[in-house]
PDB file of C-alpha atoms in Angstrom:
ATOM      1  CA  UNK A 297       0.027   0.023   0.098  1.00  0.00           C
ATOM      2  CA  UNK A 298       1.113   3.577  -0.636  1.00  0.00           C
ATOM      3  CA  UNK A 299       1.933   5.799   2.491  1.00  0.00           C
ATOM      4  CA  UNK A 300      -0.288   8.741   2.976  1.00  0.00           C
ATOM      5  CA  UNK A 301       2.536  11.140   2.955  1.00  0.00           C
ATOM      6  CA  UNK A 302       3.565   9.920  -0.492  1.00  0.00           C
ATOM      7  CA  UNK A 303       0.006  10.136  -1.722  1.00  0.00           C
ATOM      8  CA  UNK A 304      -0.237  13.727  -0.550  1.00  0.00           C
ATOM      9  CA  UNK A 305       3.057  14.559  -2.288  1.00  0.00           C
ATOM     10  CA  UNK A 306       1.554  13.188  -5.614  1.00  0.00           C
ATOM     11  CA  UNK A 307      -1.555  15.116  -5.095  1.00  0.00           C
ATOM     12  CA  UNK A 308       0.468  18.285  -4.591  1.00  0.00           C
ATOM     13  CA  UNK A 309       2.129  17.516  -7.871  1.00  0.00           C
ATOM     14  CA  UNK A 310      -1.213  17.152  -9.519  1.00  0.00           C
ATOM     15  CA  UNK A 311      -2.280  20.462  -8.230  1.00  0.00           C
ATOM     16  CA  UNK A 312       0.837  22.272  -9.179  1.00  0.00           C
ATOM     17  CA  UNK A 313       0.467  21.021 -12.821  1.00  0.00           C
ATOM     18  CA  UNK A 314      -3.141  21.678 -13.269  1.00  0.00           C
ATOM     19  CA  UNK A 315      -4.672  22.324 -15.898  1.00  0.00           C
ATOM     20  CA  UNK A 316      -2.126  19.816 -17.432  1.00  0.00           C
ATOM     21  CA  UNK A 317      -1.868  16.369 -16.257  1.00  0.00           C
ATOM     22  CA  UNK A 318       1.184  15.442 -14.016  1.00  0.00           C
ATOM     23  CA  UNK A 319       3.098  12.271 -14.247  1.00  0.00           C
ATOM     24  CA  UNK A 320       5.827  10.452 -12.579  1.00  0.00           C
ATOM     25  CA  UNK A 321       6.634   7.196 -10.743  1.00  0.00           C
ATOM     26  CA  UNK A 322       7.178   5.826  -7.246  1.00  0.00           C
ATOM     27  CA  UNK A 323      10.142   3.675  -6.078  1.00  0.00           C
ATOM     28  CA  UNK A 324       9.985   2.124  -2.525  1.00  0.00           C
ATOM     29  CA  UNK A 325      11.251   5.313  -0.971  1.00  0.00           C
ATOM     30  CA  UNK A 326      11.021   8.204  -3.500  1.00  0.00           C
ATOM     31  CA  UNK A 327       8.379  10.058  -5.612  1.00  0.00           C
ATOM     32  CA  UNK A 328      10.042  10.907  -8.885  1.00  0.00           C
ATOM     33  CA  UNK A 329       8.345  13.780 -10.708  1.00  0.00           C
ATOM     34  CA  UNK A 330       8.448  13.825 -14.386  1.00  0.00           C
ATOM     35  CA  UNK A 331       7.705  16.230 -17.108  1.00  0.00           C
ATOM     36  CA  UNK A 332       4.674  15.677 -18.950  1.00  0.00           C
ATOM     37  CA  UNK A 333       5.931  15.786 -22.534  1.00  0.00           C
ATOM     38  CA  UNK A 334       2.532  15.354 -24.217  1.00  0.00           C
ATOM     39  CA  UNK A 335       2.831  18.701 -25.910  1.00  0.00           C
ATOM     40  CA  UNK A 336       5.883  17.525 -27.744  1.00  0.00           C
ATOM     41  CA  UNK A 337       3.774  14.973 -29.717  1.00  0.00           C
ATOM     42  CA  UNK A 338       5.825  12.029 -28.497  1.00  0.00           C
ATOM     43  CA  UNK A 339       2.936   9.905 -27.134  1.00  0.00           C
ATOM     44  CA  UNK A 340       3.082   6.466 -28.818  1.00  0.00           C
ATOM     45  CA  UNK A 341      -0.669   6.158 -29.489  1.00  0.00           C
ATOM     46  CA  UNK A 342      -2.358   9.697 -29.213  1.00  0.00           C
ATOM     47  CA  UNK A 343       0.305  12.353 -29.995  1.00  0.00           C
ATOM     48  CA  UNK A 344      -2.535  14.763 -31.217  1.00  0.00           C
ATOM     49  CA  UNK A 345      -3.792  15.085 -27.521  1.00  0.00           C
ATOM     50  CA  UNK A 346      -2.797  18.131 -25.407  1.00  0.00           C
ATOM     51  CA  UNK A 347      -1.264  17.823 -21.901  1.00  0.00           C
ATOM     52  CA  UNK A 348      -4.520  18.695 -20.308  1.00  0.00           C
ATOM     53  CA  UNK A 349      -5.876  15.331 -21.585  1.00  0.00           C
ATOM     54  CA  UNK A 350      -2.911  13.165 -21.784  1.00  0.00           C
ATOM     55  CA  UNK A 351       0.538  12.412 -20.587  1.00  0.00           C
ATOM     56  CA  UNK A 352       3.796  10.968 -21.615  1.00  0.00           C
ATOM     57  CA  UNK A 353       7.128  10.434 -19.993  1.00  0.00           C
ATOM     58  CA  UNK A 354       9.903  10.946 -22.422  1.00  0.00           C
ATOM     59  CA  UNK A 355      13.615  11.506 -23.039  1.00  0.00           C
ATOM     60  CA  UNK A 356      16.060  11.194 -20.070  1.00  0.00           C
ATOM     61  CA  UNK A 357      13.245  10.668 -17.654  1.00  0.00           C
ATOM     62  CA  UNK A 358      11.867   7.663 -19.571  1.00  0.00           C
ATOM     63  CA  UNK A 359      15.390   6.240 -19.839  1.00  0.00           C
ATOM     64  CA  UNK A 360      15.732   6.713 -15.962  1.00  0.00           C
ATOM     65  CA  UNK A 361      12.430   4.813 -15.410  1.00  0.00           C
ATOM     66  CA  UNK A 362      13.444   2.036 -17.568  1.00  0.00           C
ATOM     67  CA  UNK A 363      16.774   1.740 -15.903  1.00  0.00           C
ATOM     68  CA  UNK A 364      15.260   1.835 -12.634  1.00  0.00           C
ATOM     69  CA  UNK A 365      14.180  -1.849 -13.036  1.00  0.00           C
ATOM     70  CA  UNK A 366      17.694  -3.093 -13.022  1.00  0.00           C
ATOM     71  CA  UNK A 367      18.799  -0.960 -10.219  1.00  0.00           C
ATOM     72  CA  UNK A 368      18.446  -1.021  -6.382  1.00  0.00           C
ATOM     73  CA  UNK A 369      15.452   1.198  -6.334  1.00  0.00           C
ATOM     74  CA  UNK A 370      13.051  -0.034  -9.153  1.00  0.00           C
ATOM     75  CA  UNK A 371       9.816   1.996 -10.114  1.00  0.00           C
ATOM     76  CA  UNK A 372       6.899   0.383  -8.368  1.00  0.00           C
ATOM     77  CA  UNK A 373       4.055   2.608  -9.396  1.00  0.00           C
ATOM     78  CA  UNK A 374       3.492   4.978 -12.403  1.00  0.00           C
ATOM     79  CA  UNK A 375       1.234   7.768 -11.571  1.00  0.00           C
ATOM     80  CA  UNK A 376      -0.648  10.627 -13.450  1.00  0.00           C
ATOM     81  CA  UNK A 377      -3.614  12.942 -12.967  1.00  0.00           C
ATOM     82  CA  UNK A 378      -6.781  13.279 -14.786  1.00  0.00           C
ATOM     83  CA  UNK A 379      -7.956  16.899 -14.940  1.00  0.00           C
ATOM     84  CA  UNK A 380     -11.728  16.105 -15.095  1.00  0.00           C
ATOM     85  CA  UNK A 381     -11.551  15.179 -11.275  1.00  0.00           C
ATOM     86  CA  UNK A 382     -11.960  11.477 -11.780  1.00  0.00           C
ATOM     87  CA  UNK A 383      -9.526   8.690 -11.008  1.00  0.00           C
ATOM     88  CA  UNK A 384      -9.785   5.858 -13.369  1.00  0.00           C
ATOM     89  CA  UNK A 385      -7.793   4.244 -16.107  1.00  0.00           C
ATOM     90  CA  UNK A 386      -8.597   5.254 -19.641  1.00  0.00           C
ATOM     91  CA  UNK A 387      -8.403   2.907 -22.500  1.00  0.00           C
ATOM     92  CA  UNK A 388      -5.232   4.766 -23.638  1.00  0.00           C
ATOM     93  CA  UNK A 389      -3.766   4.382 -20.203  1.00  0.00           C
ATOM     94  CA  UNK A 390      -4.344   0.639 -20.409  1.00  0.00           C
ATOM     95  CA  UNK A 391      -3.034   0.269 -23.871  1.00  0.00           C
ATOM     96  CA  UNK A 392       0.202   2.194 -23.118  1.00  0.00           C
ATOM     97  CA  UNK A 393       0.620   0.702 -19.539  1.00  0.00           C
ATOM     98  CA  UNK A 394       0.576  -2.990 -20.701  1.00  0.00           C
ATOM     99  CA  UNK A 395       3.812  -4.718 -20.142  1.00  0.00           C
ATOM    100  CA  UNK A 396       5.223  -2.519 -17.367  1.00  0.00           C
ATOM    101  CA  UNK A 397       5.790  -4.298 -14.016  1.00  0.00           C
ATOM    102  CA  UNK A 398       4.274  -1.507 -12.118  1.00  0.00           C
ATOM    103  CA  UNK A 399       1.069  -0.517 -10.327  1.00  0.00           C
ATOM    104  CA  UNK A 400      -0.814   2.532 -11.737  1.00  0.00           C
ATOM    105  CA  UNK A 401      -1.974   5.546  -9.468  1.00  0.00           C
ATOM    106  CA  UNK A 402      -4.368   7.968 -10.917  1.00  0.00           C
ATOM    107  CA  UNK A 403      -5.295  11.248  -9.091  1.00  0.00           C
ATOM    108  CA  UNK A 404      -8.454  13.167 -10.114  1.00  0.00           C
ATOM    109  CA  UNK A 405      -7.791  16.929  -9.858  1.00  0.00           C
ATOM    110  CA  UNK A 406     -10.134  19.914 -10.740  1.00  0.00           C
ATOM    111  CA  UNK A 407      -9.317  23.696 -10.646  1.00  0.00           C
ATOM    112  CA  UNK A 408     -10.536  23.672  -6.886  1.00  0.00           C
ATOM    113  CA  UNK A 409      -9.068  20.369  -5.402  1.00  0.00           C
ATOM    114  CA  UNK A 410      -7.750  16.910  -5.690  1.00  0.00           C
ATOM    115  CA  UNK A 411     -11.102  14.958  -5.639  1.00  0.00           C
ATOM    116  CA  UNK A 412      -9.966  11.172  -5.376  1.00  0.00           C
ATOM    117  CA  UNK A 413      -7.041   8.835  -6.137  1.00  0.00           C
ATOM    118  CA  UNK A 414      -7.264   5.156  -7.258  1.00  0.00           C
ATOM    119  CA  UNK A 415      -4.538   2.479  -7.301  1.00  0.00           C
ATOM    120  CA  UNK A 416      -4.562  -0.289  -9.834  1.00  0.00           C
ATOM    121  CA  UNK A 417      -2.471  -3.343  -9.963  1.00  0.00           C
ATOM    122  CA  UNK A 418      -0.515  -4.546 -13.017  1.00  0.00           C
ATOM    123  CA  UNK A 419      -3.672  -6.173 -14.555  1.00  0.00           C
ATOM    124  CA  UNK A 420      -5.436  -2.663 -14.027  1.00  0.00           C
ATOM    125  CA  UNK A 421      -7.687  -4.155 -11.206  1.00  0.00           C
ATOM    126  CA  UNK A 422      -8.416  -1.441  -8.617  1.00  0.00           C
ATOM    127  CA  UNK A 423      -6.937  -2.347  -5.438  1.00  0.00           C
ATOM    128  CA  UNK A 424      -7.368   1.019  -3.359  1.00  0.00           C
ATOM    129  CA  UNK A 425      -9.353   4.340  -3.479  1.00  0.00           C
ATOM    130  CA  UNK A 426      -8.795   7.523  -1.533  1.00  0.00           C
ATOM    131  CA  UNK A 427     -11.178  10.425  -1.216  1.00  0.00           C
ATOM    132  CA  UNK A 428      -9.828  14.020  -1.957  1.00  0.00           C
ATOM    133  CA  UNK A 429     -10.194  15.152   1.613  1.00  0.00           C
ATOM    134  CA  UNK A 430      -7.701  12.542   2.929  1.00  0.00           C
ATOM    135  CA  UNK A 431      -5.174  13.620   0.200  1.00  0.00           C
ATOM    136  CA  UNK A 432      -4.977  17.346   1.505  1.00  0.00           C
TER     137      UNK A 432
END
């Protein structure tokens, strides 16, 4: 399970990035904030979407994520936000997330607040959900 302090850090990242989606990953000990490179057109399946409705980790940050699997602190969870306030995995999230040995955390955020967060296992089954008031 993810520690509440870590969840609150991810929720802060989501608020800071709004109206764009935030993204990053969690190791056992660290929140690794990444830059949403969606505006660069590098998304593998939906490059036409903007950063307010999509995310992609690219460049050196993507390489660091991939290298982490062979290191002492591998990525355990990929996270991103949805700017419509809902925490769910979209079809695009599922298509792109296949094959990564990680869980998926989605944070729902609006202009006013973080509304909810949900954690999904590697098979995209929801395993935990938090209400926004818990996330600060």
